[in-house]
mmCIF file of C-alpha atoms in Angstrom:
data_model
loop_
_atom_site.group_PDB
_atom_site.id
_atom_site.type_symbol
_atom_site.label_atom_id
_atom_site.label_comp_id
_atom_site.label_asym_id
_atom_site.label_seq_id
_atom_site.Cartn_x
_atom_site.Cartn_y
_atom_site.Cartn_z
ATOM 1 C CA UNK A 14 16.840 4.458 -15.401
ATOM 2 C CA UNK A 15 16.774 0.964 -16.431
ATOM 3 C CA UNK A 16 13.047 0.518 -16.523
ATOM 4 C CA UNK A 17 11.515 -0.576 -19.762
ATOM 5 C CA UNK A 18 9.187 1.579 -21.543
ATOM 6 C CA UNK A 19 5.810 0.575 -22.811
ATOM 7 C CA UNK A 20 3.646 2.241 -25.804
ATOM 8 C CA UNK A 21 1.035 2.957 -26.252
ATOM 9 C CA UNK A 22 0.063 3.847 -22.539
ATOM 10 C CA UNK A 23 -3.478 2.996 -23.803
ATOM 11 C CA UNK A 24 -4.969 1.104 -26.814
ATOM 12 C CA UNK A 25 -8.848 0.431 -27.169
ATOM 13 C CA UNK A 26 -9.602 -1.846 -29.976
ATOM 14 C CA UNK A 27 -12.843 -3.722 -31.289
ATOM 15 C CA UNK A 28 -13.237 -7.829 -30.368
ATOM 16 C CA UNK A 29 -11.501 -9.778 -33.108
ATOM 17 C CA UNK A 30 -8.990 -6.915 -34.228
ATOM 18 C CA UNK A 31 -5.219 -7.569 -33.372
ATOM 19 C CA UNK A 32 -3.134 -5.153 -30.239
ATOM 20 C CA UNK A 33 0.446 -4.935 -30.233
ATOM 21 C CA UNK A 34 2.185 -3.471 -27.391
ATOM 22 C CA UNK A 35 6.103 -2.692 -27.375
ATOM 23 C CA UNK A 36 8.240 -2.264 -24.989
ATOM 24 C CA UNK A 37 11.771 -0.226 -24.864
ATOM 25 C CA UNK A 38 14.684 -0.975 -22.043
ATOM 26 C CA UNK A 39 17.928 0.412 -21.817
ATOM 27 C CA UNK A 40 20.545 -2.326 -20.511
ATOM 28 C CA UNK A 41 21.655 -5.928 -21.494
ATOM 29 C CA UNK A 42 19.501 -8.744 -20.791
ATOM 30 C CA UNK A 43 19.024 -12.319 -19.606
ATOM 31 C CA UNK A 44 15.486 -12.240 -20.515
ATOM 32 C CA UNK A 45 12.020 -10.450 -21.154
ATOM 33 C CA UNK A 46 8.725 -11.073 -19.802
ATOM 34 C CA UNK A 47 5.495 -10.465 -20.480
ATOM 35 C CA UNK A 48 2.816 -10.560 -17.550
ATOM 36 C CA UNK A 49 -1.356 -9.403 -17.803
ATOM 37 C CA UNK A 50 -3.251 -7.726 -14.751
ATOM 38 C CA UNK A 51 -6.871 -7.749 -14.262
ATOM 39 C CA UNK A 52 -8.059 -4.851 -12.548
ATOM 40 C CA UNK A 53 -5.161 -4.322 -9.946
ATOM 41 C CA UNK A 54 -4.630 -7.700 -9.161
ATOM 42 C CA UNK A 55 -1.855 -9.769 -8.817
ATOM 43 C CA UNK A 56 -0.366 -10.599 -12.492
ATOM 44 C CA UNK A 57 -0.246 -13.611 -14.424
ATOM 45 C CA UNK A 58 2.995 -14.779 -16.408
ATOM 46 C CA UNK A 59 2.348 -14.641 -19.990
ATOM 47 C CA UNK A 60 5.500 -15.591 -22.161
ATOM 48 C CA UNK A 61 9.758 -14.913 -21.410
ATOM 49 C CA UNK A 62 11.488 -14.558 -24.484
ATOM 50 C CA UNK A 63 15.490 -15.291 -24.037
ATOM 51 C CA UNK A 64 17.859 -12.569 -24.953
ATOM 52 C CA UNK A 65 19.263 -15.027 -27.824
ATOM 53 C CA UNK A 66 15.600 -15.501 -29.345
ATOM 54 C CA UNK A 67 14.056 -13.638 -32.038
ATOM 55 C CA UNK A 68 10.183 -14.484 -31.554
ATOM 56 C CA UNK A 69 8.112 -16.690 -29.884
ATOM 57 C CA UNK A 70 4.427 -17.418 -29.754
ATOM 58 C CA UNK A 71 1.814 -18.752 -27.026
ATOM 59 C CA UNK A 72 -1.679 -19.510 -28.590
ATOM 60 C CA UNK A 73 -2.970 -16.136 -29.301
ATOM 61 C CA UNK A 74 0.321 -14.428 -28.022
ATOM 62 C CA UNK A 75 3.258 -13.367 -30.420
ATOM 63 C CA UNK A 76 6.345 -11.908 -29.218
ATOM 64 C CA UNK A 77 9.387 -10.716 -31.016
ATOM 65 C CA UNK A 78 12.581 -9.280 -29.289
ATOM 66 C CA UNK A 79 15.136 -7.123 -31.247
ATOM 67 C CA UNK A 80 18.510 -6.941 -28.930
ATOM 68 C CA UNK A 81 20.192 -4.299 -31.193
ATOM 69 C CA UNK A 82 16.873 -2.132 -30.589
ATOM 70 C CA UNK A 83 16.499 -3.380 -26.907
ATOM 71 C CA UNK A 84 12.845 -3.279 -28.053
ATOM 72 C CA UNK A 85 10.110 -6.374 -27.824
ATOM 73 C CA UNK A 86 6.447 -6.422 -29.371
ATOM 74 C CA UNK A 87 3.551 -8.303 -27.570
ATOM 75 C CA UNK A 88 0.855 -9.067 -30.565
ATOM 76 C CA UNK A 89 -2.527 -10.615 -28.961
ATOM 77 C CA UNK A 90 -4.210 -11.561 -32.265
ATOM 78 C CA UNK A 91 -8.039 -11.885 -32.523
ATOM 79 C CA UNK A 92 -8.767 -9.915 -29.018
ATOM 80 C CA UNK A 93 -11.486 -10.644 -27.130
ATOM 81 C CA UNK A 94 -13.604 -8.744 -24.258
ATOM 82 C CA UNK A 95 -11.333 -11.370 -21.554
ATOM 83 C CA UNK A 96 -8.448 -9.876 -22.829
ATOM 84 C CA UNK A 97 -9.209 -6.107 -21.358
ATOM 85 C CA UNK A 98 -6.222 -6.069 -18.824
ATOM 86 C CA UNK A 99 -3.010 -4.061 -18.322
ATOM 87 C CA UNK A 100 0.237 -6.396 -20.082
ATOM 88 C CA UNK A 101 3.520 -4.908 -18.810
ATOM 89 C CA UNK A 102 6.975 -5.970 -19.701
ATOM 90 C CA UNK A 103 9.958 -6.831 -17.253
ATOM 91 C CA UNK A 104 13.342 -7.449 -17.925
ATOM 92 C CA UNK A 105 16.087 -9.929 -16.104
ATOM 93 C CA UNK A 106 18.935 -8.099 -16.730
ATOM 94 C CA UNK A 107 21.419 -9.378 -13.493
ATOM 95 C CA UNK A 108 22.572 -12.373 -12.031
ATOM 96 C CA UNK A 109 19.412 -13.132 -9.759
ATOM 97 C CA UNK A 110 15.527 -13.183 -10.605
ATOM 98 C CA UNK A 111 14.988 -9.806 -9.640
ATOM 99 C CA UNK A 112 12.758 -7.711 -12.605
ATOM 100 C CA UNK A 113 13.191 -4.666 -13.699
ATOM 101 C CA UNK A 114 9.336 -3.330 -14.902
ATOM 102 C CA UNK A 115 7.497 -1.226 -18.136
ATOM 103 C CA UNK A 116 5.020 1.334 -16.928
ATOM 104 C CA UNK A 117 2.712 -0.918 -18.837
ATOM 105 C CA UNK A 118 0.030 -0.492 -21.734
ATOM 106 C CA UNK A 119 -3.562 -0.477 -20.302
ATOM 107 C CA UNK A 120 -5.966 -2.591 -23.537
ATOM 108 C CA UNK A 121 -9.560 -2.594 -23.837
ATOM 109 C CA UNK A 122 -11.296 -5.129 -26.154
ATOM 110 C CA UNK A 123 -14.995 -3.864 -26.745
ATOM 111 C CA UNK A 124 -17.356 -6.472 -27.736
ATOM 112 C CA UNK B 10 2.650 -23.769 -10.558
ATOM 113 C CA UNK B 11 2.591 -22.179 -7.253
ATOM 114 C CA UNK B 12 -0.510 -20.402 -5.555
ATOM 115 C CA UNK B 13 0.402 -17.271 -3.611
ATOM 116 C CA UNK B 14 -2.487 -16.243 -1.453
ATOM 117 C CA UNK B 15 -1.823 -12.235 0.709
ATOM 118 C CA UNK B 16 -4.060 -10.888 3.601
ATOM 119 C CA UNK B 17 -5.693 -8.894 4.052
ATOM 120 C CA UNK B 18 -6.976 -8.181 0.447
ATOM 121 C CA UNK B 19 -7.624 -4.462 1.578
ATOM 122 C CA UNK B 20 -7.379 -1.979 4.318
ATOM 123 C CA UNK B 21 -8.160 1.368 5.372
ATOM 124 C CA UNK B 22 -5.814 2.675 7.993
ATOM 125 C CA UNK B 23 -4.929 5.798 10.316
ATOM 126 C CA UNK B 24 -1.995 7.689 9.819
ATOM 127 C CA UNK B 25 0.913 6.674 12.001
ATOM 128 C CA UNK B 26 -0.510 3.067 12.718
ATOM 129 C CA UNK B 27 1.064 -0.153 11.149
ATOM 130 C CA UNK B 28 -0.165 -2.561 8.811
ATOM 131 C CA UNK B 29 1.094 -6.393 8.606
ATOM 132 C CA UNK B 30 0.800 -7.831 5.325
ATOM 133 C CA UNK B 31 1.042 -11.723 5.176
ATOM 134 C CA UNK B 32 2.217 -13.641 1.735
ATOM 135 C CA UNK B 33 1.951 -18.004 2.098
ATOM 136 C CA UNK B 34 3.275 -19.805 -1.074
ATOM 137 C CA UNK B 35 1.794 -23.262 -1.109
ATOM 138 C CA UNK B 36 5.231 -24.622 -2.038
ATOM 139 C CA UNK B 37 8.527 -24.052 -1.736
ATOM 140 C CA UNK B 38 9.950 -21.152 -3.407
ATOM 141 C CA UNK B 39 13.351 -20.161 -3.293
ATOM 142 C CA UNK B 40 12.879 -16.468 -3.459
ATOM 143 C CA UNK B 41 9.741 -14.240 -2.487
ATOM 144 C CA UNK B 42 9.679 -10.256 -3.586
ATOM 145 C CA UNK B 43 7.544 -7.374 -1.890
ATOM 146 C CA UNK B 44 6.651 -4.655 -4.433
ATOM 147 C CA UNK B 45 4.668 -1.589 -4.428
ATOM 148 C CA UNK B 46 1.947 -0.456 -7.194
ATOM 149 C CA UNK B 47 0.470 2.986 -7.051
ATOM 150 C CA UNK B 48 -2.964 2.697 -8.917
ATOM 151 C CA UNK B 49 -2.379 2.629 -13.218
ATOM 152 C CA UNK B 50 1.751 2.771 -12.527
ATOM 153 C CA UNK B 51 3.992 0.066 -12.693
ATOM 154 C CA UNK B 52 5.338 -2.002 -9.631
ATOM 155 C CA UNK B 53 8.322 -1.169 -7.639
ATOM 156 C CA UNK B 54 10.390 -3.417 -5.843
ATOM 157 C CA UNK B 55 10.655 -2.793 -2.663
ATOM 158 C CA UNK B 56 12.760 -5.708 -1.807
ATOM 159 C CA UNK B 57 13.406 -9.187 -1.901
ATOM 160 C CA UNK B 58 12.491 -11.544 1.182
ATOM 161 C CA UNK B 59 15.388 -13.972 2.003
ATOM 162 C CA UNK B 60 14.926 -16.512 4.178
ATOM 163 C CA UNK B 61 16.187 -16.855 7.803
ATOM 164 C CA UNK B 62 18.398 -13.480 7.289
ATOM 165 C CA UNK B 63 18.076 -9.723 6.989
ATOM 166 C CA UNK B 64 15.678 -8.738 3.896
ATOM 167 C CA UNK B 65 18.105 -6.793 0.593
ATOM 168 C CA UNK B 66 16.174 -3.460 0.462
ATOM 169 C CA UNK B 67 16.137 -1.542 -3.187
ATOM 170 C CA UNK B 68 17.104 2.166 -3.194
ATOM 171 C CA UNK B 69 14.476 4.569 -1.619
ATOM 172 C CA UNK B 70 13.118 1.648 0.973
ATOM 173 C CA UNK B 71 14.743 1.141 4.245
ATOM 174 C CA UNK B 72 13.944 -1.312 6.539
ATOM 175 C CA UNK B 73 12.470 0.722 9.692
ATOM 176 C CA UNK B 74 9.804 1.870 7.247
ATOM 177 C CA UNK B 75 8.966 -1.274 5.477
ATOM 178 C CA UNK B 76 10.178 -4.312 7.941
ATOM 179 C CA UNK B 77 9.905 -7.694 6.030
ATOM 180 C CA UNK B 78 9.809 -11.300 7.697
ATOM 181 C CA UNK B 79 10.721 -14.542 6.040
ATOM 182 C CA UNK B 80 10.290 -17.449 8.574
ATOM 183 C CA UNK B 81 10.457 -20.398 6.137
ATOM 184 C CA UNK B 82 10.463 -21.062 2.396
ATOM 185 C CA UNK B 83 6.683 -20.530 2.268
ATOM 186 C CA UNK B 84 5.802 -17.533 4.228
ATOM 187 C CA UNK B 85 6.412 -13.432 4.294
ATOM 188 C CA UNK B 86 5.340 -10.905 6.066
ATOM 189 C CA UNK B 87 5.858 -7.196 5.042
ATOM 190 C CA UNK B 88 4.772 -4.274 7.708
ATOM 191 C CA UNK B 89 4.751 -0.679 6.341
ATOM 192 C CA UNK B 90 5.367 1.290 9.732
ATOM 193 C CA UNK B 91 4.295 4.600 10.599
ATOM 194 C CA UNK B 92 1.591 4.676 7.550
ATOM 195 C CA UNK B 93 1.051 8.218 5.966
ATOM 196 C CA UNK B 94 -1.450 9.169 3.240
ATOM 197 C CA UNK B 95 1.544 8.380 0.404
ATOM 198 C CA UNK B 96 1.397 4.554 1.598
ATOM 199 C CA UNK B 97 -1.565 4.396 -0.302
ATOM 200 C CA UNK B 98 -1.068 1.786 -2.300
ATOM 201 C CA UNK B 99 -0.990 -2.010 -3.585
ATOM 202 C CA UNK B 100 1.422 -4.148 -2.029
ATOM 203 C CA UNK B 101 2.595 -7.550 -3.967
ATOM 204 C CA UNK B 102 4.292 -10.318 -3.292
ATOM 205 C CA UNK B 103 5.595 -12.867 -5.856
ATOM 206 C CA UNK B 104 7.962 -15.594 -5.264
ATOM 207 C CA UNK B 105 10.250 -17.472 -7.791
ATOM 208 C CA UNK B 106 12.340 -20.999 -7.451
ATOM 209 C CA UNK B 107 14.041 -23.644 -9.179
ATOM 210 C CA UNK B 108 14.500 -23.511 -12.481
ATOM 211 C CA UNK B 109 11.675 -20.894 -13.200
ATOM 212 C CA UNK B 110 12.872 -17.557 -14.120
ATOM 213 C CA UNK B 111 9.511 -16.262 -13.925
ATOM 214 C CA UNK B 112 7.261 -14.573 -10.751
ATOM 215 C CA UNK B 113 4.172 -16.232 -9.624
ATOM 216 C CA UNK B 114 2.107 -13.185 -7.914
ATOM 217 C CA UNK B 115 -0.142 -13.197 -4.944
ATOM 218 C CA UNK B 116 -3.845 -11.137 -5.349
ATOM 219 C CA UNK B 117 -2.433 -7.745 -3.919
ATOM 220 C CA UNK B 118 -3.154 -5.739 -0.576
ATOM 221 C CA UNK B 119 -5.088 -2.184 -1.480
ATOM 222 C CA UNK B 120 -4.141 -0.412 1.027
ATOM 223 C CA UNK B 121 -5.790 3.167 1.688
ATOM 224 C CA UNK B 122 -3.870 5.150 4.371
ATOM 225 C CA UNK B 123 -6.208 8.413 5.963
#
């Protein structure tokens, strides 16, 4: 299967403390995505890291992508309670926008 | 960015009835998606809307089950047919254009098949 694979499943850290989240895949890719989801809602677009880019970094958000691995890290640093959500990763992997999805990494930030 | 709005947000349905889910895009998108979420696992695709012509169904989804509509650039419709308990689900829709590689999402239809 092509689907990327997220650990941990679940992480529960303290408000202020840093979460990192990887993600696995198994093919060649365009691109990888990270996206949050609140409580079964529709998810939000957090970062895409190009397959010819090592890291990246959004406010809070750090990402790092290792191609010979075909492994990426998501590091949210100083968490907060907002940040409780399920992150999962997707990769673009063909010639079209489809997305190929993790089976995600449920966080909870206790205040 | 582009808002996707989906209704209903939830339903409870019979078993062997039909559901209609609606997806509007409040601009122009050049491709829409339907997926599938069972609750805590990850989303499927189920397929990807084109518009004016026959929806391209992933493996495991076929078209009498899971009929899909795409009028203009801005709306979708996706009907799961013949509903049994393992329908149960969250359907999304997300929709893409341009030059952005990434999905804007609608909120979801929870959908609870009895």
């Amino acid at each position: 299967s092509q689907q990327g694979e997220e650990d941990p499943q679940a992480l529960s850290i303290q408000e202020g403390e840093n979460a990192t989240m990887n993600c696995s895949y198994k093919t060649s890719i365009n691109n990888l995505q990270w996206y949050r989801q609140n409580s079964g809602r529709g998810l939000v677009h957090l970062i895409l890291i190009r397959s010819n880019e090592r890291e990246k970094h959004s406010g809070r958000l750090r990402v790092t992508l290792d191609t010979s691995k075909k492994s990426s890290s998501l590091l949210i640093t100083a968490s907060r309670a907002a940040d409780t959500a399920s992150y999962f990763c997707a990769i673009n992997a063909g010639n079209n926008r489809k997305l190929i999805w993790g089976l995600g990494t449920s966080l909870a930030v206790n205040p | 960015s582009a808002v996707i709005s989906q209704k209903p947000s939830r339903d409870i349905c019979q078993r062997g009835t039909s559901l209609t889910i609606q997806c509007q895009v409040d601009s122009q998108v050049t491709m829409m998606f339907w997926y599938r979420q069972q609750p805590g696992q990850s989303l499927t695709l189920i397929a990807t809307a084109n518009q004016g012509s026959e929806a391209t169904y992933e493996s495991g989804f076929v078209i009498d089950k899971f009929p899909i509509s795409r009028p203009n650039l801005t709306f979708s419709t996706l009907t799961v047919s013949n509903m049994s308990p393992e329908d149960s689900s969250i359907y999304l829709c997300s929709g893409t254009g341009g030059q952005r590689e990434t999905q804007y999402f609608g909120p979801g239809t929870r959908l609870l098949v009895l």
